[in-house]
Amino acid sequence: MAKTTMNGQETQEQPVPAIQPKDWSWPFWPAVPLYPYGRRRTLRTEVVKDTVWTFDQVQGIIYVIVPIRMTVVKLEAGGLLVYAPVAPTPECIRLVQELVAQHGDIKYIVLPTVSGLEHKVFVGPFARRFPNSQVFVAAKQWSFPLNLPLSWLGFPLKRTHVLPADSSQTPFADEFDYAVLDVDLGQGPFGEVAFFHKRSRTLLVTDSVLSVPEDPPAIVQLEPYALLFHARDSAFDTVEDNEVNRRKGWQRIALFAFYFRPSSLEVVELGQSIRDALKAPDRSRKAFFGWFPFSWKEKWQQSFEALRGSGRLFVAPILQTLILNRAPQETIDWADQVASWNFERIIPCHLDSPLEVGPAQFRQAFAFLEKQPALSDASGGAHPLLPEEDFEFLKELEVGLNKRGITPPAKEKV
């Protein structure tokens, strides 16, 4: 079994079993048709010995793939709590059942987001595999294009409960605190519930904060086609499957995933890109991928390093530009509440995990909402904001959404 050491703690990764493609089957993928569609692999990692485990899968669009993560926590009285379920494939359920055999049944399943379809779609099917569990969901659930009752979305009617505003009113209050973020977006709210497991001093979040690893996560490397696809500088390239190219592809995927069109990406006119690609004697910097013609500028690695910031914790650019700036004071109040807990690690539902950071680093991630942020890291060094030039496309998108009345305008910083 593979082992790594992080800050003196040993973590263990579940070895990859013999390939059984039927074990990766997810037949309900048409409900939210994201890559890899009906075929999802799962990796289980022990984060805190005999207490906290993560289950990673991947999701994406056009080979822009990132990890999506479920966390399972052992309860002191026996049994398990599941935060943000992933697709309950046969492989995933087998890995969960191995924990159930040792630590007791699944008692609670938590849906910690309001608008995240990529999380919501798995809850009903996952809950049906564990009929003794109780399901707790963030308040103000909604669906698009039709706002349907949760029971119509597959949630078990008699076992589904709304998380109360007061975390002391839940059956797991002795072991968990939680804080609810609620942002009114007009057409529907954005919500997230951060869970703090007191005994292991672990903070669980959904989308609010992230960190990007320099190298592709293990779950992404199981099937490296997407990494090698984005490592190409030209549609005509054939790239070797090696560590350097996997890292290159991953870093470009990260820029796509966060900015959609980062400043280091040059989008070219379709017909012109075809002509250039066919005529150019040196095709090393030409690109034409399907119906999205583009080329990478030489500074793309600088853009990635600015995003990564040596493993910094940050709020995703789309949340900064289109969502959280609609409710800056409410978001800061929520961040302050979360930062009042004495956690020593964070497990987000996406990208890198676990993140060995504490309350100060978490709170600093929301400095973009403040007029006079205290920008310093834990060691007193500079903690810069993300580069403005990479936000250009998102800001254009924001203007369009505001004009159409789809989202309310941003509010002033606090």
GROMACS .gro file of C-alpha atoms in nm:
model
  414
    1MET     CA    1   0.000   0.000   0.000
    2ALA     CA    2   0.142   0.338  -0.100
    3LYS     CA    3   0.233   0.570   0.187
    4THR     CA    4   0.332   0.933   0.215
    5THR     CA    5   0.420   1.150   0.512
    6MET     CA    6   0.274   1.495   0.563
    7ASN     CA    7   0.371   1.699   0.870
    8GLY     CA    8   0.458   1.387   1.060
    9GLN     CA    9   0.131   1.212   0.977
   10GLU     CA   10   0.116   0.903   0.767
   11THR     CA   11  -0.152   0.880   0.501
   12GLN     CA   12  -0.237   0.571   0.305
   13GLU     CA   13  -0.374   0.548  -0.044
   14GLN     CA   14  -0.590   0.256  -0.143
   15PRO     CA   15  -0.403   0.047  -0.403
   16VAL     CA   16  -0.563   0.039  -0.745
   17PRO     CA   17  -0.743  -0.297  -0.784
   18ALA     CA   18  -0.733  -0.512  -1.095
   19ILE     CA   19  -0.909  -0.333  -1.380
   20GLN     CA   20  -1.279  -0.410  -1.385
   21PRO     CA   21  -1.446  -0.150  -1.610
   22LYS     CA   22  -1.795  -0.253  -1.497
   23ASP     CA   23  -1.700  -0.141  -1.145
   24TRP     CA   24  -1.663   0.215  -1.276
   25SER     CA   25  -2.010   0.231  -1.426
   26TRP     CA   26  -2.229   0.536  -1.357
   27PRO     CA   27  -2.552   0.487  -1.558
   28PHE     CA   28  -2.719   0.813  -1.454
   29TRP     CA   29  -2.459   1.040  -1.615
   30PRO     CA   30  -2.712   1.194  -1.864
   31ALA     CA   31  -2.867   1.385  -1.570
   32VAL     CA   32  -2.549   1.599  -1.555
   33PRO     CA   33  -2.349   1.506  -1.866
   34LEU     CA   34  -1.996   1.580  -1.752
   35TYR     CA   35  -1.680   1.395  -1.856
   36PRO     CA   36  -1.602   1.105  -1.796
   37TYR     CA   37  -1.975   1.040  -1.838
   38GLY     CA   38  -2.069   0.679  -1.755
   39ARG     CA   39  -1.725   0.557  -1.652
   40ARG     CA   40  -1.584   0.693  -1.324
   41ARG     CA   41  -1.292   0.563  -1.126
   42THR     CA   42  -1.250   0.620  -0.751
   43LEU     CA   43  -0.946   0.660  -0.527
   44ARG     CA   44  -0.973   0.638  -0.150
   45THR     CA   45  -0.715   0.805   0.075
   46GLU     CA   46  -0.687   0.789   0.453
   47VAL     CA   47  -0.624   1.145   0.576
   48VAL     CA   48  -0.647   1.095   0.953
   49LYS     CA   49  -0.584   0.741   1.070
   50ASP     CA   50  -0.907   0.549   1.135
   51THR     CA   51  -1.101   0.878   1.130
   52VAL     CA   52  -1.111   1.071   0.799
   53TRP     CA   53  -1.103   0.942   0.441
   54THR     CA   54  -1.142   1.107   0.103
   55PHE     CA   55  -1.286   0.952  -0.213
   56ASP     CA   56  -1.174   1.117  -0.536
   57GLN     CA   57  -1.328   1.097  -0.883
   58VAL     CA   58  -1.291   1.331  -1.182
   59GLN     CA   59  -1.529   1.551  -1.375
   60GLY     CA   60  -1.494   1.804  -1.654
   61ILE     CA   61  -1.584   1.943  -1.994
   62ILE     CA   62  -1.381   1.888  -2.314
   63TYR     CA   63  -1.091   1.728  -2.130
   64VAL     CA   64  -1.071   2.012  -1.878
   65ILE     CA   65  -1.094   1.773  -1.583
   66VAL     CA   66  -1.049   1.829  -1.210
   67PRO     CA   67  -1.100   1.608  -0.904
   68ILE     CA   68  -1.436   1.598  -0.728
   69ARG     CA   69  -1.419   1.471  -0.373
   70MET     CA   70  -1.632   1.309  -0.103
   71THR     CA   71  -1.516   1.298   0.260
   72VAL     CA   72  -1.612   1.028   0.511
   73VAL     CA   73  -1.567   1.083   0.886
   74LYS     CA   74  -1.587   0.823   1.162
   75LEU     CA   75  -1.824   0.914   1.446
   76GLU     CA   76  -1.717   0.859   1.807
   77ALA     CA   77  -2.027   0.653   1.887
   78GLY     CA   78  -1.972   0.438   1.579
   79GLY     CA   79  -2.085   0.478   1.224
   80LEU     CA   80  -1.987   0.725   0.953
   81LEU     CA   81  -2.083   1.068   0.821
   82VAL     CA   82  -2.051   1.138   0.446
   83TYR     CA   83  -1.989   1.495   0.325
   84ALA     CA   84  -2.071   1.569  -0.042
   85PRO     CA   85  -2.122   1.225  -0.201
   86VAL     CA   86  -1.965   1.132  -0.534
   87ALA     CA   87  -2.103   0.889  -0.791
   88PRO     CA   88  -2.190   0.561  -0.615
   89THR     CA   89  -2.027   0.333  -0.869
   90PRO     CA   90  -1.970  -0.031  -0.771
   91GLU     CA   91  -1.605   0.051  -0.704
   92CYS     CA   92  -1.694   0.350  -0.484
   93ILE     CA   93  -1.952   0.152  -0.285
   94ARG     CA   94  -1.706  -0.133  -0.236
   95LEU     CA   95  -1.451   0.109  -0.091
   96VAL     CA   96  -1.716   0.260   0.136
   97GLN     CA   97  -1.837  -0.081   0.249
   98GLU     CA   98  -1.484  -0.168   0.357
   99LEU     CA   99  -1.505   0.123   0.602
  100VAL     CA  100  -1.856   0.026   0.707
  101ALA     CA  101  -1.732  -0.323   0.795
  102GLN     CA  102  -1.473  -0.173   1.029
  103HIS     CA  103  -1.644   0.136   1.170
  104GLY     CA  104  -2.021   0.094   1.136
  105ASP     CA  105  -2.294   0.193   0.892
  106ILE     CA  106  -2.341   0.524   0.715
  107LYS     CA  107  -2.549   0.728   0.960
  108TYR     CA  108  -2.556   1.072   0.797
  109ILE     CA  109  -2.518   1.200   0.440
  110VAL     CA  110  -2.466   1.575   0.398
  111LEU     CA  111  -2.531   1.782   0.085
  112PRO     CA  112  -2.342   2.102   0.175
  113THR     CA  113  -2.428   2.310  -0.132
  114VAL     CA  114  -2.742   2.466  -0.277
  115SER     CA  115  -2.666   2.517  -0.645
  116GLY     CA  116  -2.390   2.263  -0.715
  117LEU     CA  117  -2.554   2.014  -0.949
  118GLU     CA  118  -2.229   1.818  -0.975
  119HIS     CA  119  -2.271   1.737  -0.604
  120LYS     CA  120  -2.650   1.723  -0.578
  121VAL     CA  121  -2.697   1.465  -0.853
  122PHE     CA  122  -2.520   1.193  -0.652
  123VAL     CA  123  -2.702   1.228  -0.319
  124GLY     CA  124  -3.022   1.040  -0.400
  125PRO     CA  125  -2.851   0.739  -0.563
  126PHE     CA  126  -2.591   0.729  -0.285
  127ALA     CA  127  -2.857   0.742  -0.011
  128ARG     CA  128  -3.046   0.454  -0.170
  129ARG     CA  129  -2.737   0.235  -0.127
  130PHE     CA  130  -2.747   0.303   0.249
  131PRO     CA  131  -3.113   0.282   0.353
  132ASN     CA  132  -3.041   0.335   0.724
  133SER     CA  133  -2.883   0.676   0.667
  134GLN     CA  134  -3.037   1.016   0.728
  135VAL     CA  135  -2.981   1.285   0.463
  136PHE     CA  136  -2.918   1.648   0.562
  137VAL     CA  137  -2.919   1.919   0.296
  138ALA     CA  138  -2.834   2.288   0.291
  139ALA     CA  139  -3.142   2.511   0.308
  140LYS     CA  140  -3.298   2.683   0.004
  141GLN     CA  141  -3.233   2.401  -0.244
  142TRP     CA  142  -3.327   2.479  -0.603
  143SER     CA  143  -3.287   2.322  -0.944
  144PHE     CA  144  -3.265   2.445  -1.304
  145PRO     CA  145  -3.434   2.471  -1.552
  146LEU     CA  146  -3.729   2.351  -1.340
  147ASN     CA  147  -3.733   2.403  -0.965
  148LEU     CA  148  -3.839   2.054  -0.861
  149PRO     CA  149  -3.898   1.906  -0.514
  150LEU     CA  150  -3.602   1.709  -0.379
  151SER     CA  151  -3.806   1.388  -0.384
  152TRP     CA  152  -3.843   1.433  -0.762
  153LEU     CA  153  -3.463   1.450  -0.782
  154GLY     CA  154  -3.425   1.112  -0.615
  155PHE     CA  155  -3.384   1.219  -0.252
  156PRO     CA  156  -3.550   0.979  -0.004
  157LEU     CA  157  -3.857   1.172   0.113
  158LYS     CA  158  -3.883   1.035   0.468
  159ARG     CA  159  -3.509   1.046   0.536
  160THR     CA  160  -3.423   1.393   0.404
  161HIS     CA  161  -3.392   1.691   0.639
  162VAL     CA  162  -3.289   2.055   0.600
  163LEU     CA  163  -2.986   2.156   0.801
  164PRO     CA  164  -3.109   2.400   1.070
  165ALA     CA  165  -2.942   2.739   1.098
  166ASP     CA  166  -2.824   2.641   1.447
  167SER     CA  167  -2.578   2.351   1.425
  168SER     CA  168  -2.655   2.250   1.786
  169GLN     CA  169  -2.994   2.122   1.668
  170THR     CA  170  -2.852   1.825   1.476
  171PRO     CA  171  -2.785   1.468   1.596
  172PHE     CA  172  -2.413   1.512   1.523
  173ALA     CA  173  -2.374   1.845   1.707
  174ASP     CA  174  -2.132   1.701   1.963
  175GLU     CA  175  -1.881   1.624   1.690
  176PHE     CA  176  -1.938   1.892   1.426
  177ASP     CA  177  -1.987   2.266   1.407
  178TYR     CA  178  -2.100   2.415   1.080
  179ALA     CA  179  -2.145   2.759   0.927
  180VAL     CA  180  -2.388   2.844   0.646
  181LEU     CA  181  -2.299   3.085   0.365
  182ASP     CA  182  -2.606   3.220   0.183
  183VAL     CA  183  -2.569   3.455  -0.116
  184ASP     CA  184  -2.879   3.587  -0.298
  185LEU     CA  185  -2.818   3.584  -0.674
  186GLY     CA  186  -3.170   3.681  -0.778
  187GLN     CA  187  -3.247   3.379  -0.996
  188GLY     CA  188  -3.147   3.146  -0.713
  189PRO     CA  189  -2.915   3.146  -0.413
  190PHE     CA  190  -2.557   3.030  -0.383
  191GLY     CA  191  -2.502   2.843  -0.059
  192GLU     CA  192  -2.232   2.640   0.107
  193VAL     CA  193  -2.206   2.477   0.448
  194ALA     CA  194  -1.857   2.442   0.597
  195PHE     CA  195  -1.829   2.155   0.848
  196PHE     CA  196  -1.572   2.147   1.128
  197HIS     CA  197  -1.489   1.807   1.276
  198LYS     CA  198  -1.370   1.897   1.624
  199ARG     CA  199  -1.189   1.577   1.718
  200SER     CA  200  -0.963   1.565   1.412
  201ARG     CA  201  -0.953   1.945   1.374
  202THR     CA  202  -1.052   1.909   1.008
  203LEU     CA  203  -1.250   2.167   0.809
  204LEU     CA  204  -1.466   2.041   0.521
  205VAL     CA  205  -1.563   2.287   0.247
  206THR     CA  206  -1.724   2.250  -0.093
  207ASP     CA  207  -1.624   2.522  -0.341
  208SER     CA  208  -1.530   2.823  -0.128
  209VAL     CA  209  -1.152   2.779  -0.107
  210LEU     CA  210  -0.905   2.580  -0.315
  211SER     CA  211  -0.540   2.515  -0.376
  212VAL     CA  212  -0.382   2.400  -0.703
  213PRO     CA  213  -0.108   2.137  -0.691
  214GLU     CA  214   0.191   2.176  -0.920
  215ASP     CA  215   0.158   1.818  -1.042
  216PRO     CA  216  -0.163   1.648  -1.155
  217PRO     CA  217  -0.352   1.473  -0.873
  218ALA     CA  218  -0.336   1.094  -0.858
  219ILE     CA  219  -0.697   1.046  -0.969
  220VAL     CA  220  -0.636   1.254  -1.284
  221GLN     CA  221  -0.327   1.050  -1.370
  222LEU     CA  222  -0.513   0.719  -1.380
  223GLU     CA  223  -0.627   0.804  -1.733
  224PRO     CA  224  -0.381   1.065  -1.868
  225TYR     CA  225  -0.537   1.135  -2.208
  226ALA     CA  226  -0.671   1.475  -2.097
  227LEU     CA  227  -0.329   1.573  -1.959
  228LEU     CA  228  -0.154   1.482  -2.283
  229PHE     CA  229  -0.425   1.647  -2.492
  230HIS     CA  230  -0.359   1.983  -2.326
  231ALA     CA  231   0.018   1.933  -2.329
  232ARG     CA  232   0.012   1.968  -2.706
  233ASP     CA  233   0.113   2.300  -2.862
  234SER     CA  234  -0.053   2.200  -3.187
  235ALA     CA  235  -0.332   1.971  -3.295
  236PHE     CA  236  -0.067   1.802  -3.512
  237ASP     CA  237   0.159   1.723  -3.215
  238THR     CA  238   0.217   1.378  -3.076
  239VAL     CA  239   0.337   1.413  -2.719
  240GLU     CA  240   0.516   1.148  -2.520
  241ASP     CA  241   0.351   1.024  -2.203
  242ASN     CA  242   0.598   1.138  -1.940
  243GLU     CA  243   0.605   1.334  -1.616
  244VAL     CA  244   0.695   1.664  -1.783
  245ASN     CA  245   0.410   1.652  -2.033
  246ARG     CA  246   0.158   1.539  -1.774
  247ARG     CA  247   0.255   1.835  -1.556
  248LYS     CA  248   0.236   2.073  -1.852
  249GLY     CA  249  -0.111   1.949  -1.946
  250TRP     CA  250  -0.233   1.972  -1.588
  251GLN     CA  251  -0.116   2.329  -1.543
  252ARG     CA  252  -0.291   2.439  -1.861
  253ILE     CA  253  -0.607   2.256  -1.752
  254ALA     CA  254  -0.597   2.453  -1.426
  255LEU     CA  255  -0.583   2.783  -1.615
  256PHE     CA  256  -0.879   2.680  -1.831
  257ALA     CA  257  -1.078   2.558  -1.532
  258PHE     CA  258  -1.039   2.876  -1.329
  259TYR     CA  259  -1.035   3.156  -1.586
  260PHE     CA  260  -1.203   2.997  -1.892
  261ARG     CA  261  -0.990   3.232  -2.105
  262PRO     CA  262  -0.675   3.333  -1.915
  263SER     CA  263  -0.457   3.619  -2.037
  264SER     CA  264  -0.197   3.367  -2.154
  265LEU     CA  265  -0.446   3.216  -2.401
  266GLU     CA  266  -0.483   3.365  -2.747
  267VAL     CA  267  -0.812   3.279  -2.918
  268VAL     CA  268  -0.795   3.315  -3.296
  269GLU     CA  269  -1.053   3.339  -3.573
  270LEU     CA  270  -1.162   2.992  -3.686
  271GLY     CA  271  -1.091   3.012  -4.059
  272GLN     CA  272  -0.765   3.195  -4.006
  273SER     CA  273  -0.645   2.938  -3.756
  274ILE     CA  274  -0.701   2.658  -4.006
  275ARG     CA  275  -0.512   2.843  -4.279
  276ASP     CA  276  -0.226   2.929  -4.046
  277ALA     CA  277  -0.203   2.575  -3.915
  278LEU     CA  278  -0.183   2.430  -4.265
  279LYS     CA  279   0.064   2.684  -4.403
  280ALA     CA  280   0.299   2.742  -4.112
  281PRO     CA  281   0.636   2.567  -4.157
  282ASP     CA  282   0.684   2.562  -3.781
  283ARG     CA  283   0.366   2.443  -3.611
  284SER     CA  284   0.514   2.429  -3.263
  285ARG     CA  285   0.297   2.715  -3.130
  286LYS     CA  286  -0.012   2.666  -3.343
  287ALA     CA  287  -0.322   2.507  -3.197
  288PHE     CA  288  -0.654   2.403  -3.339
  289PHE     CA  289  -0.856   2.180  -3.111
  290GLY     CA  290  -1.198   2.098  -3.252
  291TRP     CA  291  -1.417   2.409  -3.264
  292PHE     CA  292  -1.205   2.604  -3.015
  293PRO     CA  293  -0.899   2.744  -3.197
  294PHE     CA  294  -0.636   2.895  -2.970
  295SER     CA  295  -0.267   2.917  -2.899
  296TRP     CA  296  -0.079   2.950  -2.573
  297LYS     CA  297   0.143   3.251  -2.521
  298GLU     CA  298   0.486   3.194  -2.381
  299LYS     CA  299   0.383   3.343  -2.045
  300TRP     CA  300   0.129   3.070  -1.966
  301GLN     CA  301   0.361   2.921  -1.704
  302GLN     CA  302   0.381   3.260  -1.531
  303SER     CA  303   0.000   3.267  -1.520
  304PHE     CA  304  -0.004   2.925  -1.359
  305GLU     CA  305   0.260   3.018  -1.100
  306ALA     CA  306   0.060   3.328  -1.011
  307LEU     CA  307  -0.249   3.110  -0.966
  308ARG     CA  308  -0.072   2.844  -0.765
  309GLY     CA  309   0.131   3.087  -0.555
  310SER     CA  310   0.343   2.808  -0.401
  311GLY     CA  311   0.035   2.625  -0.281
  312ARG     CA  312  -0.164   2.926  -0.167
  313LEU     CA  313  -0.526   2.899  -0.055
  314PHE     CA  314  -0.760   3.109  -0.268
  315VAL     CA  315  -1.121   3.160  -0.374
  316ALA     CA  316  -1.195   3.048  -0.730
  317PRO     CA  317  -1.200   3.343  -0.974
  318ILE     CA  318  -1.558   3.272  -1.085
  319LEU     CA  319  -1.674   3.299  -0.722
  320GLN     CA  320  -1.474   3.619  -0.678
  321THR     CA  321  -1.617   3.780  -0.991
  322LEU     CA  322  -1.974   3.655  -1.022
  323ILE     CA  323  -2.096   3.537  -0.683
  324LEU     CA  324  -1.933   3.632  -0.353
  325ASN     CA  325  -1.890   3.997  -0.445
  326ARG     CA  326  -2.272   4.016  -0.449
  327ALA     CA  327  -2.266   3.967  -0.071
  328PRO     CA  328  -1.925   4.083   0.058
  329GLN     CA  329  -2.030   4.153   0.416
  330GLU     CA  330  -2.219   3.825   0.452
  331THR     CA  331  -1.922   3.636   0.306
  332ILE     CA  332  -1.672   3.807   0.537
  333ASP     CA  333  -1.895   3.735   0.837
  334TRP     CA  334  -1.909   3.369   0.735
  335ALA     CA  335  -1.533   3.355   0.683
  336ASP     CA  336  -1.480   3.509   1.027
  337GLN     CA  337  -1.706   3.247   1.184
  338VAL     CA  338  -1.519   2.963   1.013
  339ALA     CA  339  -1.183   3.117   1.106
  340SER     CA  340  -1.286   3.114   1.473
  341TRP     CA  341  -1.248   2.734   1.474
  342ASN     CA  342  -0.909   2.580   1.555
  343PHE     CA  343  -0.875   2.357   1.249
  344GLU     CA  344  -0.534   2.242   1.125
  345ARG     CA  345  -0.630   2.111   0.781
  346ILE     CA  346  -0.888   2.178   0.511
  347ILE     CA  347  -1.043   1.925   0.274
  348PRO     CA  348  -1.213   2.097  -0.023
  349CYS     CA  349  -1.434   1.908  -0.268
  350HIS     CA  350  -1.203   1.996  -0.559
  351LEU     CA  351  -0.835   2.017  -0.657
  352ASP     CA  352  -0.567   1.961  -0.391
  353SER     CA  353  -0.629   1.786  -0.059
  354PRO     CA  354  -0.567   1.773   0.230
  355LEU     CA  355  -0.443   2.129   0.279
  356GLU     CA  356  -0.231   2.166   0.590
  357VAL     CA  357  -0.344   2.521   0.672
  358GLY     CA  358  -0.521   2.692   0.959
  359PRO     CA  359  -0.774   2.970   1.024
  360ALA     CA  360  -0.541   3.260   0.933
  361GLN     CA  361  -0.476   3.128   0.582
  362PHE     CA  362  -0.845   3.055   0.534
  363ARG     CA  363  -0.943   3.409   0.632
  364GLN     CA  364  -0.677   3.563   0.406
  365ALA     CA  365  -0.832   3.396   0.103
  366PHE     CA  366  -1.127   3.637   0.130
  367ALA     CA  367  -0.914   3.953   0.130
  368PHE     CA  368  -1.038   4.034  -0.223
  369LEU     CA  369  -1.367   4.146  -0.064
  370GLU     CA  370  -1.199   4.408   0.157
  371LYS     CA  371  -1.107   4.766   0.072
  372GLN     CA  372  -0.797   4.751   0.289
  373PRO     CA  373  -0.701   4.384   0.315
  374ALA     CA  374  -0.426   4.269   0.547
  375LEU     CA  375  -0.231   4.082   0.281
  376SER     CA  376   0.024   3.869   0.460
  377ASP     CA  377   0.079   3.499   0.492
  378ALA     CA  378   0.140   3.304   0.811
  379SER     CA  379   0.508   3.395   0.806
  380GLY     CA  380   0.443   3.766   0.755
  381GLY     CA  381   0.535   3.763   0.386
  382ALA     CA  382   0.340   3.909   0.098
  383HIS     CA  383   0.013   3.741   0.000
  384PRO     CA  384  -0.079   3.901  -0.336
  385LEU     CA  385  -0.418   3.889  -0.499
  386LEU     CA  386  -0.463   3.699  -0.825
  387PRO     CA  387  -0.351   3.890  -1.139
  388GLU     CA  388  -0.616   4.129  -1.273
  389GLU     CA  389  -0.537   4.053  -1.639
  390ASP     CA  390  -0.649   3.692  -1.597
  391PHE     CA  391  -0.995   3.812  -1.488
  392GLU     CA  392  -1.067   3.994  -1.814
  393PHE     CA  393  -1.298   3.732  -1.966
  394LEU     CA  394  -1.484   3.676  -1.636
  395LYS     CA  395  -1.542   4.050  -1.602
  396GLU     CA  396  -1.682   4.060  -1.956
  397LEU     CA  397  -1.911   3.774  -1.860
  398GLU     CA  398  -2.017   3.961  -1.547
  399VAL     CA  399  -2.119   4.267  -1.750
  400GLY     CA  400  -2.329   4.053  -1.983
  401LEU     CA  401  -2.505   3.871  -1.699
  402ASN     CA  402  -2.582   4.201  -1.525
  403LYS     CA  403  -2.727   4.357  -1.842
  404ARG     CA  404  -2.957   4.060  -1.890
  405GLY     CA  405  -3.069   4.069  -1.528
  406ILE     CA  406  -2.942   3.717  -1.466
  407THR     CA  407  -2.727   3.825  -1.172
  408PRO     CA  408  -2.748   4.135  -0.951
  409PRO     CA  409  -2.464   4.391  -0.964
  410ALA     CA  410  -2.165   4.355  -0.734
  411LYS     CA  411  -2.162   4.547  -0.406
  412GLU     CA  412  -1.885   4.764  -0.270
  413LYS     CA  413  -1.602   4.600  -0.082
  414VAL     CA  414  -1.621   4.614   0.295
   0.00000   0.00000   0.00000
